[in-house]
XYZ file of C-alpha atoms in Angstrom:
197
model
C 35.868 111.496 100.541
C 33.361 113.190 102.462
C 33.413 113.013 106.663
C 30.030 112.784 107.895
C 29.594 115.312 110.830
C 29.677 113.170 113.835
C 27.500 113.713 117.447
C 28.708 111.602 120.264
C 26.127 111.000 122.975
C 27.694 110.304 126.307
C 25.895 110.199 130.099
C 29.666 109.877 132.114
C 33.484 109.888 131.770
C 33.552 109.340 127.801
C 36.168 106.966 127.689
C 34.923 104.924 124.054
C 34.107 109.008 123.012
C 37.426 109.363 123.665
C 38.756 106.087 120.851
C 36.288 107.653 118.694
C 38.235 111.385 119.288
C 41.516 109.824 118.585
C 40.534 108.071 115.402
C 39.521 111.310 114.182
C 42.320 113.474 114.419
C 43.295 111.721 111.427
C 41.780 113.261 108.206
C 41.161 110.202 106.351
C 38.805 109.048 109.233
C 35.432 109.452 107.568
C 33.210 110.846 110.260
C 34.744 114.748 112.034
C 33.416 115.123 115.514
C 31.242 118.215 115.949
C 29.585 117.732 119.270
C 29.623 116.036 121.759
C 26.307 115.864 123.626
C 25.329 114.532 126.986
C 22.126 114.129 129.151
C 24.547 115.037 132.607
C 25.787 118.655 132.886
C 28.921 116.947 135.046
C 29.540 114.279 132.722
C 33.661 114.509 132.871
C 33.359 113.658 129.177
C 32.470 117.185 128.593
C 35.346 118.585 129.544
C 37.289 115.986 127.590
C 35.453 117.061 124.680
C 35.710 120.703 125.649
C 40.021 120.197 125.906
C 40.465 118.238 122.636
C 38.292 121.455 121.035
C 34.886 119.890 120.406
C 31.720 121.543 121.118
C 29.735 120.609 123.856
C 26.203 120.622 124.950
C 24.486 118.796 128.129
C 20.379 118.544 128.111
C 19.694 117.790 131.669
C 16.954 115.316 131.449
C 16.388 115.598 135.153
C 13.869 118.884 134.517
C 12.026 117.302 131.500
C 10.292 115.469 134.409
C 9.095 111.988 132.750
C 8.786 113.415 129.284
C 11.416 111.497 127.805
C 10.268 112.917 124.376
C 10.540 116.819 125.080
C 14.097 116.052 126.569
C 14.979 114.335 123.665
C 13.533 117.839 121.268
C 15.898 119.762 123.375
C 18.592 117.698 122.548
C 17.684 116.654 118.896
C 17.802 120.879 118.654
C 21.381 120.508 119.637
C 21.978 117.922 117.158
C 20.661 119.808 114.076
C 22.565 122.885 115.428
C 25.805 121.275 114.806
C 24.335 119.608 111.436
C 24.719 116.423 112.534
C 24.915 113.806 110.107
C 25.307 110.529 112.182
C 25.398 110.596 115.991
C 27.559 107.718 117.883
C 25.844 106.350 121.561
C 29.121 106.073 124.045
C 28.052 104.906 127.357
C 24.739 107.247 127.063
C 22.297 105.715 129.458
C 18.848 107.148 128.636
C 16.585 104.621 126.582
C 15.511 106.492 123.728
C 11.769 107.194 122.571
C 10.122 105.845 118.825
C 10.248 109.775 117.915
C 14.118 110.163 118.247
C 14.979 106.574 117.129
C 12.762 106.575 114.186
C 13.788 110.047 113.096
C 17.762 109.241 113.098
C 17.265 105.496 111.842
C 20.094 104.687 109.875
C 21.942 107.291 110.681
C 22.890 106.162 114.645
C 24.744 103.554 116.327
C 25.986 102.068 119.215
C 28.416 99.926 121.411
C 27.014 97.690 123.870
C 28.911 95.487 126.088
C 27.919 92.180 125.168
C 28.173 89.631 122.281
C 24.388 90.594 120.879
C 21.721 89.332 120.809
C 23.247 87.558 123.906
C 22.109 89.585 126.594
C 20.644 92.951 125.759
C 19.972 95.269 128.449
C 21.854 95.910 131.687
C 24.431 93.651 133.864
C 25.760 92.065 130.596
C 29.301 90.840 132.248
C 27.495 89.446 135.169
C 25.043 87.230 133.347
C 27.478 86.078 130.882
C 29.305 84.875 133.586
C 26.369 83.523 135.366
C 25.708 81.617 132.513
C 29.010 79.821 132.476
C 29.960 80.862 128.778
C 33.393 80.948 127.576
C 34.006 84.565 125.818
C 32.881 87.772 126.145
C 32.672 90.674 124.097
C 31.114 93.860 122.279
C 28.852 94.429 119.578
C 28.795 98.218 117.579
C 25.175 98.563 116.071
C 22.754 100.291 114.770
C 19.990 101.739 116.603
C 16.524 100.255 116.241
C 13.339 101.124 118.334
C 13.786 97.939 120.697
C 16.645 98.016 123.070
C 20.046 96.579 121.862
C 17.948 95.076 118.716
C 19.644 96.962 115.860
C 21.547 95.041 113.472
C 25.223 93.933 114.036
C 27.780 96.234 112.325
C 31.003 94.256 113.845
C 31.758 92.139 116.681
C 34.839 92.184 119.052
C 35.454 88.842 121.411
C 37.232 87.649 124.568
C 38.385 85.152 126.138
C 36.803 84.694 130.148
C 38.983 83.671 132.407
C 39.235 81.690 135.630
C 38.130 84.057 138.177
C 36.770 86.480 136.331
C 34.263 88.773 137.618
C 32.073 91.538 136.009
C 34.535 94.467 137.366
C 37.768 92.462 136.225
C 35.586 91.399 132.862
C 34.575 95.246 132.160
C 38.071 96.285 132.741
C 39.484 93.712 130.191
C 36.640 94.828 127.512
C 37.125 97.957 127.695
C 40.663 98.116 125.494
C 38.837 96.214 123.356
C 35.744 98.706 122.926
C 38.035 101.540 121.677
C 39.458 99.265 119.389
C 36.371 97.835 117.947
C 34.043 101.167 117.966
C 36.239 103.691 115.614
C 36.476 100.545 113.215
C 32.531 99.772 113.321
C 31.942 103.480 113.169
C 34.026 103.616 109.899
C 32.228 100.786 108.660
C 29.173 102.713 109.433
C 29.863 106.001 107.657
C 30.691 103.892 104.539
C 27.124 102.419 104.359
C 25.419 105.677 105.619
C 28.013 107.175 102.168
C 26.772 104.419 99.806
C 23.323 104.941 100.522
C 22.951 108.289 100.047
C 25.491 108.543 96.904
């Protein structure tokens, strides 16, 4: 089988990059990391990236001003550089314009911290709780123009506990994110394969 050529977007430390580096070493994985991209030049996931032998790029969006699109052609020129072929969000916190969206449709995805569509958006653990619900979780999906709107690849869920709080909530998820992502991402590359075979 085929690995797709996999971008990882990341804005800090990388650590669901990271799950997603690890599932790769092996070579039945179906997507091969071959960049890892970020929108901070001291994102420590860069160097990460840099040590497991990845190639890096950062796009500081900071001197595209408020042109969210011409940031995004620098970086998209990154992305076809390395020949892309499906490009994972990890923790990349830029909201991303109708150009870049609509011209990697299908082809991107991403983790959010949250059991979608139940709370899209920022300050996920804190509302959950807020709202008195019972579990948590993560959803892996696919990018759509709205924010946290694509559709669900997989699911991951847990349990909150008495006393939780959003920092001891995130910890606890995050174990589960680097489980759930390299599965969902699989999943992913299998449609993205089917559809174009």
């Amino acid at each position: 089988m085929k690995r797709l050529k996999l971008a990882i977007l990341i804005s800090g430390r990388g650590s669901n990059m990271e799950a997603l580096l690890r599932a790769a070493e092996d070579p039945a994985y179906p997507a091969q990391p071959v960049l890892v991209a970020s929108n901070r030049p001291d994102a420590k996931g860069l160097e990460t990236a840099a040590s497991a032998g990845i190639a890096t790029a950062s796009v500081d969006h900071k001197i595209y001003g408020k042109d969210r699109e011409a940031f995004e052609r620098a970086l998209d020129t990154e992305l076809e550089k390395a020949g892309s072929e499906i490009i994972a969000l990890a923790g990349f916190m830029r909201v991303l314009t109708p150009w870049f969206v609509g011209k990697w449709q299908g082809r991107m995805v991403n983790i959010h911290p949250s059991l979608l569509p139940k709370y899209k958006g920022l300050h996920t653990h804190q509302r959950a709780l807020d709202a008195g619900d019972t579990e948590a979780g993560a959803t892996v999906h696919w990018v759509s123009p709205g924010v946290d709107d694509g559709e669900i690849i997989q699911q991951a869920r847990l349990p909150i506990l008495p006393g939780d709080t959003a920092d001891s909530l995130a910890a606890r998820l995050l174990p589960v994110e680097h489980e759930l992502y390299p599965e969902a991402l699989a999943k992913a590359c299998a449609t993205l394969q089917a559809s174009s075979s």
